[in-house]
C-alpha positions as MATLAB code, in Angstrom:
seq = 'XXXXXXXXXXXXXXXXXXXXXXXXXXXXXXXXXXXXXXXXXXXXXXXXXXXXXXXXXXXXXXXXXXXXXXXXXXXXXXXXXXXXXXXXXXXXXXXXXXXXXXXXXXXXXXXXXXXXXXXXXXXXXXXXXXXXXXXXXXXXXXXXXXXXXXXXXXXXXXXXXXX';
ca = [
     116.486  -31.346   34.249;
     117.787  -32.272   30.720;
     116.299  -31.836   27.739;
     114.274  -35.119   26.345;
     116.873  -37.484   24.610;
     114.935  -37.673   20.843;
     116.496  -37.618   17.672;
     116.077  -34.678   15.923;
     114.671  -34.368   12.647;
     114.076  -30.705   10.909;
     112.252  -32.261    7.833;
     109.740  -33.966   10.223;
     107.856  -31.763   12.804;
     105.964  -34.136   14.204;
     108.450  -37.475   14.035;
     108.479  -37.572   17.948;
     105.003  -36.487   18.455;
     104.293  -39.118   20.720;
     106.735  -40.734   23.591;
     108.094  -44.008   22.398;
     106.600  -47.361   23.497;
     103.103  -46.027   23.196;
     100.880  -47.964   21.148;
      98.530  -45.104   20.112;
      97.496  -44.829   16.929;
      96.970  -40.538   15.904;
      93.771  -41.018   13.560;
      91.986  -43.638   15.891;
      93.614  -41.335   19.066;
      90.491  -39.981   21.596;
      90.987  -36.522   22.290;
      91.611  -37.149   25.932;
      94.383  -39.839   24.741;
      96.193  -36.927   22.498;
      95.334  -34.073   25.443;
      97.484  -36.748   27.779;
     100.211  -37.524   25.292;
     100.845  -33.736   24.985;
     100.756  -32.968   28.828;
     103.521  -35.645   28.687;
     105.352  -33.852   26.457;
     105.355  -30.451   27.760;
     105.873  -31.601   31.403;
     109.116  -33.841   30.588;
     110.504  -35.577   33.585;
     106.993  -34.328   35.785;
     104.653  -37.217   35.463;
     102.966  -36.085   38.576;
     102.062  -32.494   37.419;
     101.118  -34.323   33.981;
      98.441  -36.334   35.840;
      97.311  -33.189   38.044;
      96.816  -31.284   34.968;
      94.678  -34.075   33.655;
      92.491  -34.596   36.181;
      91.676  -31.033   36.173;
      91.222  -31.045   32.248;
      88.763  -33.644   32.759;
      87.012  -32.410   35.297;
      86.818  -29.260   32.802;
      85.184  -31.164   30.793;
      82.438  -33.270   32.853;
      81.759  -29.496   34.058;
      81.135  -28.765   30.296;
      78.977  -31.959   30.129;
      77.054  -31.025   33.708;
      76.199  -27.652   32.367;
      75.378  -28.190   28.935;
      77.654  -26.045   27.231;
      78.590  -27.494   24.556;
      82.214  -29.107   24.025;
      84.933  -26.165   23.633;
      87.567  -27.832   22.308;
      90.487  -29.680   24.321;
      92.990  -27.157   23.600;
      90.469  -24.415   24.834;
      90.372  -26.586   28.257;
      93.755  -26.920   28.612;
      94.595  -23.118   28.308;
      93.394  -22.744   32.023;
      94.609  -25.746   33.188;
      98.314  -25.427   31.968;
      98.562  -21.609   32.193;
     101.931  -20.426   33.716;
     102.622  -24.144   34.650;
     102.814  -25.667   32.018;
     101.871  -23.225   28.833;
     100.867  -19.138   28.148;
      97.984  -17.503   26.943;
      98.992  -13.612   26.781;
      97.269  -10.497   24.743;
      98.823   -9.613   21.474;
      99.762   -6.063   22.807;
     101.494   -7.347   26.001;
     104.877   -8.531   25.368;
     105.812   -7.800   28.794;
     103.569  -10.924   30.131;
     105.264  -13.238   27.142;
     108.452  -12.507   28.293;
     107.523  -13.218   32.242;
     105.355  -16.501   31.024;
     108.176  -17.780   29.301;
     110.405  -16.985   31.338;
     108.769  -18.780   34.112;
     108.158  -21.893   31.925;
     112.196  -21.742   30.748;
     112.964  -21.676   34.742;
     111.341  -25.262   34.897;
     114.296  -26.764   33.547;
     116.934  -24.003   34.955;
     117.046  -22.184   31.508;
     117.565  -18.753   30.756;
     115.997  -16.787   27.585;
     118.423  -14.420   26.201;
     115.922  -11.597   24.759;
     118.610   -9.876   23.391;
     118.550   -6.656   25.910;
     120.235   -6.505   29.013;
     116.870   -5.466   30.565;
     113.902   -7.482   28.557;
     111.631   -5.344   31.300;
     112.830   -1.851   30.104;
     109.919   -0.069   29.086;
     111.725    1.628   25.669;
     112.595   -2.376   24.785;
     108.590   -3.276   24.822;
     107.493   -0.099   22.860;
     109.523   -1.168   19.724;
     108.948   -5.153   20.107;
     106.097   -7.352   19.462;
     104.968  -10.732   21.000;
     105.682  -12.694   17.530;
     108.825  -11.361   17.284;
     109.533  -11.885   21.036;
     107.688  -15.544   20.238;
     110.754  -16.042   17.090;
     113.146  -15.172   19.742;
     112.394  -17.628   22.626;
     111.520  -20.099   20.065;
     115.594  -20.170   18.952;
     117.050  -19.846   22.231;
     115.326  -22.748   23.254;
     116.071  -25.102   20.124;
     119.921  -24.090   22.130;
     118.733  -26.272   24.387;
     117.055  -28.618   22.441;
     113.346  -27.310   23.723;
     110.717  -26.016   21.289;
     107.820  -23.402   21.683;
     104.684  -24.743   19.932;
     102.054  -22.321   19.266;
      98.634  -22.855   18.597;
      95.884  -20.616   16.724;
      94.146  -18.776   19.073;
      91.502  -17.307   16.225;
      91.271  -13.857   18.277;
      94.020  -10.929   19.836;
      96.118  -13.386   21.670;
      98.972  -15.691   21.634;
      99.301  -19.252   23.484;
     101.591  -22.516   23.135;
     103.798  -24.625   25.423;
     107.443  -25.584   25.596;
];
């Protein structure tokens, strides 16, 4: 796979936010139109596995609805639906599993993170590093390739995002 053909922009994070030639509209956007725009995104090229991972979102979410739970949040639903597929979700004290997770997301698109070890698995390497600096890493390999790793706030002891 290639990377997505978009125009770059540094002074505009969120210029190609949504894929051209869709008429959606980001304030009047329903959260399952955003969640669907962003599975598009991170699954570039996979359609199919875009529309798996919906379904199962939304069948998250009439779960939610059948059980009376409350709503907890669409990025909350998607961690288990994208994990090691399409996004991570690892501890804050486990670089090891950041380094595997995106690893195995890279590998989607026949990419290869340099970590800057010759063994990113060497147990002396994960003493001294930590995820966000292991997160800073991946992040600029990637923009190599013209791939980004968003993050989001997990509010607790953990780290998650997509490519």
């Amino acid at each position: 796979m290639t990377p997505p053909d978009r125009e770059f922009d540094p002074d505009d994070n969120f210029g190609n936010s949504f894929i051209a030639g869709n008429d959606i509209d980001a304030e009047d956007a329903t959260p399952d139109a955003l969640v669907w725009q962003l599975l598009l995104l991170i699954n570039p090229g996979d359609e199919e596995l875009a529309l798996q991972q919906f379904d199962a979102y939304r069948e998250t979410a009439d779960d939610e609805d059948a059980a009376d739970e409350g709503d907890a949040g669409p990025v909350w639903r998607l961690k288990d639906v994208i994990d090691w597929r399409s996004g991570f979700y690892v501890d804050a004290k486990d670089p090891a599993a950041l380094i595997d997770s995106i690893d195995e997301l890279a590998a989607r698109w026949n990419l290869r993170i340099d970590w800057g070890v010759e063994d990113p698995d060497d147990d002396e390497f994960l003493e001294t590093i930590d995820v966000p600096a292991l997160m800073a890493t991946a992040y600029d390999r990637l923009r190599e390739y013209g791939y980004t790793l968003w993050t989001w706030n997990t509010e607790g002891d953990a780290h998650a995002g997509w490519i």
